[in-house]
Amino acid sequence: MDAITQNLDLFWNGFLRSLTICLWGGVGSLVLGTFIATCRVAPVAPLRTFGTAWVTVIRNCPLSVLLFMFAFGLPEIGINAEYYYFGLAALIIYTSAFVCEGLRAGINSVSAGQAEAARAIGLTFTQTLTQIVLPQAFRTSIPPVGSVIIAMFKNSAVVGAFGVGLDLYSVGESLTSAQGFAALPVLTGVAIGYLMITLPAGVGLGVLERKVAIAR
Amino acid sequence: MGHSRKLVVAGLAVAALTLSACGSGSTDAPKVAAKPSLEAGTTMAKISAAGKMKVGTKFDQPGFGLKGLDGKLTGFDVEVAKIIGGAMGIDAANIEWVESPSKLREELIEKGNVDLVAATYTINDKRKKRITFAGPYYVAGQQLMVKTDNTKIKGPADLKANPDQKVCSVTGSTPAEQVKPYLANPGQLVLFDVYDKCANALRTGQVQVVTTDNVILLGFVSKSDKKFKLVGEQFTKEPYGIGIKKGDVKFCEFINKTLKDNSAAYLKAWADTAGKVEGAAPAALPPAAPCV
């Protein structure tokens, strides 16, 4: 356990870095995912095609391949940015496809009568979506979308291998190889760090779900 | 695990066949002692009696330990291990090579999965707590590599003044740790799992500096078609040692003596492998450190 206690500051900084990646990734993929889901149910055919194509391509592409394309592909065609932003962008785009599908399940669960009633009283498509359908859809989508977000928190460890660095996983790598600490205690510390992010997230989702549950 | 082990064994068999096909009879191969006189009860005697030796090395380090597509291992570390094996009467064909990435080296030695590790293994105090080092058999030095048209970075001292110049190295390597004091902030350091990616990032402009041991950088410079150059002095000393079980002083002394007695084979091993790179400093066996 010396490996953890002696390097508590390193672990803590790695934890904060991973937490930042997770939070931005969570916010970004929720926003982008909602947008794509909206596209998929829009009355405009090109938008629906775009949404479907996005989900089909992104959802069926391994995360590591996406990360490779961002970190090593984009610089090849002259687009340079910090690896941190490349990593975050890939993570958000990847997760958005899954958020979209979870959310779409929620949208489908809102009965057609609701949308018809909204249209009957003269609401536009945007008003129907933002004031009638999405608020109800979000509530039903909390369990599936929550699982997707938690999966994303864990996927964020992969980003560390694409030049992002300083995150929990990279801290573990550096302690085990350069400084010669035994792998098991160090990786236990890394695992604890991730649990400190995912377990509270799971509890929070449970609370949220109970709070906004709709009695049907 | 079992599967990958089979693959390794198969690779070894191929390597052994190719080796015996082209290497037998030639005077190039490290000499194998016919009847080595070894003190009873020592590690050397045990290995010699078993007739085979397990060596941990890197499979992905050009010039030191690289496994080619033909399954054959080449490099300076590999040749040094063969010299040591030869002194115990172990033919190159009877050496079993075990891949030893940086983070697993101590564990492989402690668990007895290998008899020794020769894998660009920098001797440092933290590692000495867990294992014993024989050697050093080579002293590398850390340097900086930049694009030929880079005028901002002339040495490690310029890194702090130019925080926009990103520095690339390998996760968990000693060079990555040792460059840290020269940086303006931790975010200036970009880490990948292999140096190839760093060289690629330097080419595409994602990073401006790559740092590691000079011999590794020289390999990239010679392949870069004059697009990369080395700048500044070597700002660290990286003595490469042979890792063995903690406290095995006799084996350590034996290795040191073997390398000293086989200086011709040692120099040839260098010239044939890492020494081929243009600009690499001539190797001379550094004085051995005391065995503890």
XYZ file of C-alpha atoms in Angstrom:
508
model
C 0.000 0.000 0.000
C 3.095 2.231 0.213
C 2.735 2.771 -3.513
C -0.545 4.603 -2.930
C 0.250 6.469 0.279
C 3.608 7.770 -1.007
C 2.066 9.088 -4.205
C -1.231 10.376 -2.934
C -0.710 13.776 -4.588
C -0.070 12.150 -7.973
C -3.182 10.004 -7.618
C -5.227 13.009 -6.534
C -4.114 15.113 -9.522
C -4.786 12.177 -11.838
C -8.222 11.790 -10.271
C -9.034 15.478 -10.828
C -7.844 15.293 -14.432
C -9.958 12.178 -15.088
C -12.932 13.810 -13.369
C -12.596 16.876 -15.626
C -12.485 14.676 -18.722
C -15.555 12.759 -17.481
C -17.560 15.898 -16.690
C -16.859 17.632 -20.014
C -17.381 14.350 -21.822
C -20.706 13.847 -20.021
C -21.998 17.347 -20.743
C -20.772 17.276 -24.346
C -22.194 13.877 -25.203
C -25.585 14.684 -23.598
C -25.895 17.882 -25.627
C -24.691 16.310 -28.881
C -26.724 13.131 -28.266
C -29.909 15.139 -27.700
C -29.275 17.051 -30.916
C -28.792 13.844 -32.901
C -31.911 12.312 -31.338
C -33.867 15.399 -32.345
C -32.577 14.982 -35.887
C -33.726 11.387 -35.941
C -37.339 12.277 -35.081
C -37.454 15.533 -37.087
C -40.094 15.955 -39.802
C -37.335 16.948 -42.252
C -36.048 13.960 -44.212
C -32.382 15.089 -44.687
C -32.067 15.611 -40.920
C -33.429 12.119 -40.263
C -30.972 10.671 -42.768
C -28.123 12.577 -41.125
C -29.142 11.330 -37.648
C -29.448 7.734 -38.807
C -26.134 7.866 -40.663
C -24.376 9.385 -37.631
C -25.623 6.660 -35.296
C -24.924 3.862 -37.776
C -21.343 4.936 -38.456
C -20.270 6.079 -34.993
C -21.945 3.317 -32.998
C -20.312 0.618 -35.109
C -16.808 2.090 -34.973
C -14.491 1.060 -32.110
C -13.599 3.927 -29.780
C -9.881 3.336 -30.233
C -10.252 3.689 -34.010
C -12.040 7.017 -33.579
C -9.311 8.175 -31.206
C -6.639 7.129 -33.697
C -8.372 9.088 -36.439
C -8.488 12.209 -34.302
C -5.036 12.014 -32.707
C -3.068 10.805 -35.749
C -5.376 11.330 -38.721
C -6.379 14.970 -38.357
C -2.780 16.286 -37.920
C -1.927 14.445 -41.148
C -4.318 16.763 -43.049
C -3.055 19.864 -41.265
C -5.488 20.099 -38.344
C -3.494 20.545 -35.141
C -4.883 20.826 -31.639
C -3.964 19.716 -28.141
C -4.336 15.970 -27.668
C -6.666 16.775 -24.773
C -9.225 18.297 -27.153
C -8.788 15.541 -29.730
C -9.390 12.931 -27.048
C -12.374 14.737 -25.607
C -13.933 15.279 -29.042
C -13.585 11.602 -29.956
C -15.063 10.558 -26.604
C -18.027 12.924 -26.992
C -18.771 11.918 -30.574
C -18.526 8.215 -29.730
C -20.822 8.499 -26.703
C -23.318 10.772 -28.462
C -24.483 7.916 -30.702
C -25.401 5.818 -27.665
C -26.994 8.742 -25.810
C -29.079 9.425 -28.929
C -30.422 5.883 -29.061
C -31.209 5.816 -25.335
C -33.017 9.094 -25.655
C -34.910 7.976 -28.751
C -36.297 5.062 -26.748
C -37.577 7.654 -24.280
C -39.094 9.750 -27.074
C -40.844 6.687 -28.490
C -42.325 5.958 -25.072
C -44.227 9.254 -25.120
C -47.584 8.342 -26.599
C -48.434 9.738 -30.020
C -51.572 11.298 -28.541
C -49.415 13.797 -26.641
C -47.806 15.129 -29.795
C -51.142 15.148 -31.597
C -52.760 17.096 -28.748
C -49.890 19.570 -28.792
C -50.306 20.096 -32.492
C -54.082 20.445 -32.054
C -53.613 23.423 -29.733
C -51.294 25.004 -32.301
C -47.762 24.311 -30.987
C -44.971 24.184 -33.574
C -42.652 21.185 -33.967
C -39.939 22.862 -31.839
C -42.436 23.739 -29.116
C -43.924 20.244 -29.131
C -40.471 18.726 -28.844
C -38.952 20.998 -26.189
C -42.047 21.496 -24.024
C -44.052 18.303 -24.346
C -42.043 15.357 -25.663
C -38.405 15.815 -24.503
C -39.175 16.602 -20.820
C -41.082 13.327 -20.574
C -38.551 11.472 -22.712
C -35.623 12.547 -20.471
C -37.332 11.069 -17.413
C -37.868 7.666 -18.989
C -34.381 7.708 -20.514
C -32.504 8.158 -17.253
C -31.594 4.461 -16.707
C -30.337 3.706 -20.255
C -28.618 7.068 -20.789
C -27.159 6.885 -17.273
C -25.567 3.534 -18.107
C -24.122 5.022 -21.275
C -22.608 7.926 -19.326
C -21.085 5.593 -16.732
C -19.626 3.507 -19.563
C -18.168 6.724 -20.940
C -16.501 7.503 -17.591
C -14.685 4.186 -17.856
C -13.913 4.675 -21.546
C -12.145 7.890 -20.592
C -9.233 5.723 -19.412
C -8.513 4.852 -23.057
C -7.987 8.518 -23.884
C -4.879 8.449 -21.685
C -3.142 6.290 -24.283
C -3.602 8.945 -26.981
C -1.308 11.624 -25.677
C -3.754 13.205 -23.241
C -1.761 12.210 -20.193
C -1.835 13.136 -16.501
C -5.073 11.186 -16.029
C -5.485 8.395 -13.494
C -4.464 5.649 -15.868
C -1.323 7.453 -17.045
C -0.342 8.033 -13.418
C -0.596 4.295 -12.842
C 1.537 3.562 -15.918
C 4.220 6.006 -14.877
C 4.394 4.682 -11.301
C 4.680 1.046 -12.349
C 7.215 1.363 -15.147
C 9.559 4.281 -14.436
C 9.452 4.249 -10.683
C 9.342 0.500 -10.257
C 6.346 0.182 -7.952
C 4.561 -3.181 -7.989
C 1.659 -3.199 -10.439
C -1.050 -4.624 -8.189
C -1.207 -1.909 -5.475
C -0.824 0.880 -8.035
C -3.610 -0.460 -10.232
C -5.757 -0.945 -7.135
C -5.299 2.775 -6.499
C -6.274 3.537 -10.091
C -9.369 1.339 -9.763
C -10.351 3.088 -6.521
C -10.027 6.427 -8.326
C -12.409 5.329 -11.063
C -14.830 3.883 -8.511
C -14.800 7.263 -6.761
C -16.176 8.701 -9.997
C -18.556 5.947 -11.110
C -20.119 4.873 -7.785
C -21.363 8.349 -6.779
C -22.545 8.802 -10.370
C -24.593 5.607 -10.067
C -26.075 6.687 -6.743
C -26.837 10.139 -8.147
C -28.634 8.592 -11.117
C -30.743 6.434 -8.783
C -31.786 9.504 -6.777
C -32.541 11.461 -9.944
C -34.586 8.610 -11.340
C -36.758 8.390 -8.201
C -37.130 12.156 -8.041
C -38.433 12.659 -11.549
C -40.273 9.361 -11.998
C -43.660 9.735 -13.643
C -46.540 7.717 -12.288
C -48.268 6.234 -15.287
C -1.626 -16.689 -21.753
C -1.105 -20.260 -22.861
C -1.815 -19.239 -26.422
C 0.656 -16.367 -26.502
C 3.239 -18.586 -24.893
C 2.813 -21.096 -27.691
C 3.277 -18.304 -30.196
C 6.476 -17.222 -28.498
C 7.768 -20.748 -28.488
C 6.875 -21.129 -32.157
C 8.652 -17.872 -32.910
C 11.657 -19.083 -31.011
C 11.722 -22.305 -32.932
C 11.729 -20.347 -36.185
C 14.420 -18.043 -34.821
C 16.480 -20.998 -33.728
C 16.164 -22.615 -37.152
C 17.186 -19.459 -39.002
C 20.014 -18.912 -36.564
C 21.361 -22.406 -36.893
C 20.932 -22.266 -40.660
C 23.010 -19.182 -41.254
C 24.958 -18.749 -38.040
C 26.549 -22.126 -37.465
C 30.242 -22.401 -38.025
C 30.713 -18.682 -38.584
C 33.109 -16.936 -36.255
C 30.613 -14.094 -35.738
C 28.504 -15.870 -33.155
C 29.454 -15.218 -29.546
C 31.728 -18.005 -28.430
C 30.151 -20.756 -26.412
C 32.302 -22.222 -23.662
C 32.613 -25.993 -24.116
C 33.118 -26.852 -20.474
C 32.715 -23.786 -18.303
C 34.125 -24.171 -14.797
C 31.489 -22.713 -12.524
C 31.261 -22.731 -8.764
C 28.777 -25.340 -7.574
C 25.477 -24.115 -6.173
C 25.550 -20.764 -7.969
C 22.976 -19.499 -10.454
C 25.545 -19.940 -13.231
C 26.038 -23.593 -12.389
C 22.297 -24.181 -12.310
C 21.731 -22.521 -15.681
C 24.690 -24.337 -17.188
C 23.430 -27.691 -15.896
C 19.932 -27.015 -17.228
C 21.446 -26.253 -20.631
C 19.085 -23.380 -21.272
C 18.547 -19.842 -20.136
C 15.550 -17.505 -20.060
C 16.271 -13.918 -21.004
C 13.894 -10.991 -20.746
C 14.293 -8.343 -23.423
C 12.244 -5.810 -25.342
C 10.655 -6.881 -28.608
C 10.011 -3.354 -29.885
C 13.191 -1.347 -29.338
C 15.121 -0.805 -32.577
C 18.850 -1.299 -32.125
C 18.518 -3.026 -28.747
C 15.821 -5.652 -28.835
C 13.543 -5.848 -31.852
C 11.521 -8.812 -33.023
C 11.292 -8.744 -36.799
C 8.443 -10.092 -38.885
C 10.502 -13.240 -39.330
C 10.331 -13.780 -35.571
C 14.050 -13.186 -35.176
C 15.285 -10.977 -32.381
C 18.021 -8.492 -33.161
C 19.737 -5.812 -31.164
C 22.494 -4.958 -28.749
C 20.694 -6.298 -25.660
C 20.130 -9.589 -27.449
C 23.812 -9.892 -28.390
C 24.971 -9.044 -24.866
C 22.685 -11.741 -23.467
C 24.169 -14.210 -25.965
C 27.698 -13.379 -24.758
C 26.673 -14.015 -21.152
C 24.923 -17.251 -22.127
C 27.974 -18.364 -24.082
C 30.160 -18.084 -20.985
C 27.891 -20.595 -19.257
C 27.944 -22.955 -22.231
C 24.500 -21.925 -23.448
C 24.172 -21.800 -27.211
C 22.075 -18.942 -28.681
C 19.534 -21.534 -29.799
C 18.989 -22.589 -26.188
C 18.066 -19.133 -24.979
C 14.366 -18.596 -24.454
C 13.428 -14.945 -25.048
C 10.672 -13.475 -22.927
C 9.148 -10.141 -23.850
C 9.792 -7.700 -21.005
C 8.029 -4.349 -21.381
C 9.252 -1.646 -19.006
C 6.543 -2.074 -16.425
C 6.923 -5.836 -16.046
C 10.698 -6.162 -15.756
C 11.024 -6.219 -11.957
C 8.131 -8.619 -11.628
C 9.539 -11.063 -14.179
C 12.823 -11.155 -12.254
C 11.252 -11.423 -8.798
C 8.963 -14.264 -9.841
C 11.820 -16.141 -11.494
C 10.173 -16.131 -14.928
C 13.516 -15.096 -16.392
C 17.138 -15.668 -15.376
C 18.182 -12.178 -16.395
C 16.784 -9.098 -18.093
C 18.669 -7.096 -20.720
C 16.138 -4.543 -21.947
C 17.524 -0.963 -22.112
C 17.202 -1.205 -18.359
C 18.411 2.006 -16.724
C 20.036 1.437 -13.342
C 18.354 3.555 -10.679
C 17.934 3.421 -6.913
C 14.208 2.744 -6.910
C 14.659 -0.314 -9.084
C 17.666 -1.432 -7.035
C 15.351 -1.911 -4.071
C 13.685 -4.809 -5.859
C 16.432 -6.321 -8.004
C 20.211 -6.389 -8.472
C 21.919 -4.846 -11.497
C 25.051 -6.219 -13.145
C 26.951 -3.854 -15.404
C 26.447 -1.171 -16.653
C 27.222 -2.495 -20.119
C 26.345 0.749 -21.882
C 25.802 4.368 -20.875
C 23.268 6.254 -22.934
C 22.403 9.926 -22.477
C 19.147 11.759 -22.884
C 18.888 14.346 -25.667
C 16.292 16.380 -27.530
C 15.164 15.842 -31.117
C 13.421 18.638 -33.051
C 12.506 19.414 -36.644
C 15.433 20.694 -38.692
C 13.835 24.139 -39.073
C 13.197 24.594 -35.343
C 15.214 27.564 -34.070
C 13.519 28.023 -30.689
C 14.892 24.957 -28.961
C 18.656 24.695 -28.761
C 18.847 22.632 -25.602
C 16.905 21.563 -22.527
C 17.269 25.028 -20.977
C 15.054 26.516 -23.721
C 12.061 24.355 -22.838
C 10.958 26.411 -19.835
C 10.991 29.651 -21.840
C 8.825 28.132 -24.602
C 5.796 26.487 -22.985
C 4.135 26.217 -26.409
C 6.809 23.712 -27.475
C 5.317 20.348 -26.555
C 7.702 17.598 -25.551
C 6.933 13.963 -26.350
C 8.217 10.848 -24.633
C 7.033 7.400 -23.581
C 4.703 6.755 -20.658
C 6.524 5.497 -17.611
C 10.014 5.785 -19.094
C 12.962 7.299 -17.228
C 13.445 10.032 -19.883
C 9.854 11.167 -19.322
C 10.544 11.543 -15.594
C 13.909 13.219 -16.054
C 12.739 15.885 -18.494
C 10.071 17.087 -16.044
C 12.310 19.573 -14.146
C 13.072 21.331 -17.452
C 9.420 21.943 -18.327
C 7.314 25.053 -17.720
C 4.275 22.987 -16.687
C 3.240 19.311 -16.626
C 0.912 19.875 -19.585
C 3.929 20.524 -21.810
C 4.719 16.808 -21.722
C 2.877 14.508 -24.132
C 3.141 10.768 -23.499
C 2.654 7.809 -25.815
C 3.275 4.111 -25.439
C 6.020 3.898 -28.097
C 8.535 6.349 -29.590
C 7.228 5.762 -33.113
C 4.120 7.727 -32.216
C 6.249 10.564 -30.835
C 8.228 10.733 -34.078
C 4.966 10.747 -36.022
C 3.575 13.549 -33.835
C 6.782 15.535 -34.397
C 6.398 15.142 -38.155
C 2.746 16.278 -38.176
C 3.424 19.220 -35.861
C 1.462 17.948 -32.860
C 4.620 18.109 -30.735
C 7.808 20.095 -31.303
C 10.336 18.077 -29.308
C 10.941 14.372 -28.725
C 13.199 13.303 -25.897
C 14.777 10.008 -24.928
C 18.168 8.285 -25.005
C 20.398 9.545 -27.816
C 20.805 6.147 -29.517
C 17.054 5.761 -29.952
C 16.717 9.320 -31.301
C 19.615 8.824 -33.715
C 17.698 5.928 -35.216
C 14.808 8.268 -36.015
C 17.099 11.039 -37.303
C 18.778 8.662 -39.742
C 15.373 7.508 -41.026
C 13.869 11.011 -41.245
C 15.533 12.137 -44.475
C 17.144 15.163 -42.746
C 13.807 16.423 -41.395
C 14.809 15.866 -37.747
C 17.955 16.858 -35.844
C 19.350 16.452 -32.344
C 19.969 19.591 -30.292
C 21.783 20.324 -27.049
C 24.052 18.235 -24.888
C 23.208 14.903 -23.339
C 21.694 16.097 -20.082
C 21.452 12.790 -18.216
C 23.378 9.560 -17.944
C 21.404 6.377 -18.465
C 23.535 3.406 -17.464
C 21.967 0.246 -18.868
C 22.338 -2.756 -16.546
C 21.465 -6.449 -16.571
C 18.690 -7.117 -14.100
C 18.966 -10.246 -11.955
C 17.439 -11.540 -8.724
C 17.989 -9.287 -5.727
C 21.139 -10.192 -3.810
C 22.629 -12.637 -6.335
C 26.111 -11.099 -6.008
C 27.966 -14.071 -7.494
C 25.895 -14.032 -10.678
C 26.348 -10.264 -10.906
C 30.129 -10.566 -10.566
C 30.151 -13.374 -13.121
C 28.296 -11.207 -15.660
C 30.658 -8.283 -15.109
C 33.685 -10.513 -15.518
C 32.231 -12.161 -18.634
C 31.641 -8.821 -20.346
C 35.167 -7.684 -19.445
C 36.739 -10.886 -20.759
C 34.804 -10.771 -24.036
C 35.538 -7.194 -25.052
C 36.052 -8.127 -28.711
C 32.634 -9.815 -28.908
C 31.138 -6.897 -26.999
C 32.501 -4.308 -29.457
C 31.388 -6.395 -32.409
C 27.896 -6.740 -30.920
C 27.698 -2.952 -30.660
C 28.983 -2.346 -34.181
C 26.491 -4.846 -35.636
C 23.409 -3.431 -33.919
C 22.860 -0.053 -32.264
C 26.288 1.155 -33.413
C 25.193 0.972 -37.061
C 23.246 4.199 -36.682
C 25.045 7.201 -38.075
C 26.443 9.418 -35.330
C 26.189 6.879 -32.530
C 29.083 7.241 -30.140
C 31.558 4.361 -30.152
C 30.832 1.946 -27.343
C 33.437 1.038 -24.799
C 32.560 -1.141 -21.864
C 31.956 1.230 -18.943
C 33.556 0.303 -15.620
C 31.306 -2.077 -13.710
C 29.506 -0.862 -10.620
C 30.003 -2.842 -7.400
C 27.583 -5.757 -7.051
C 25.094 -5.372 -4.222
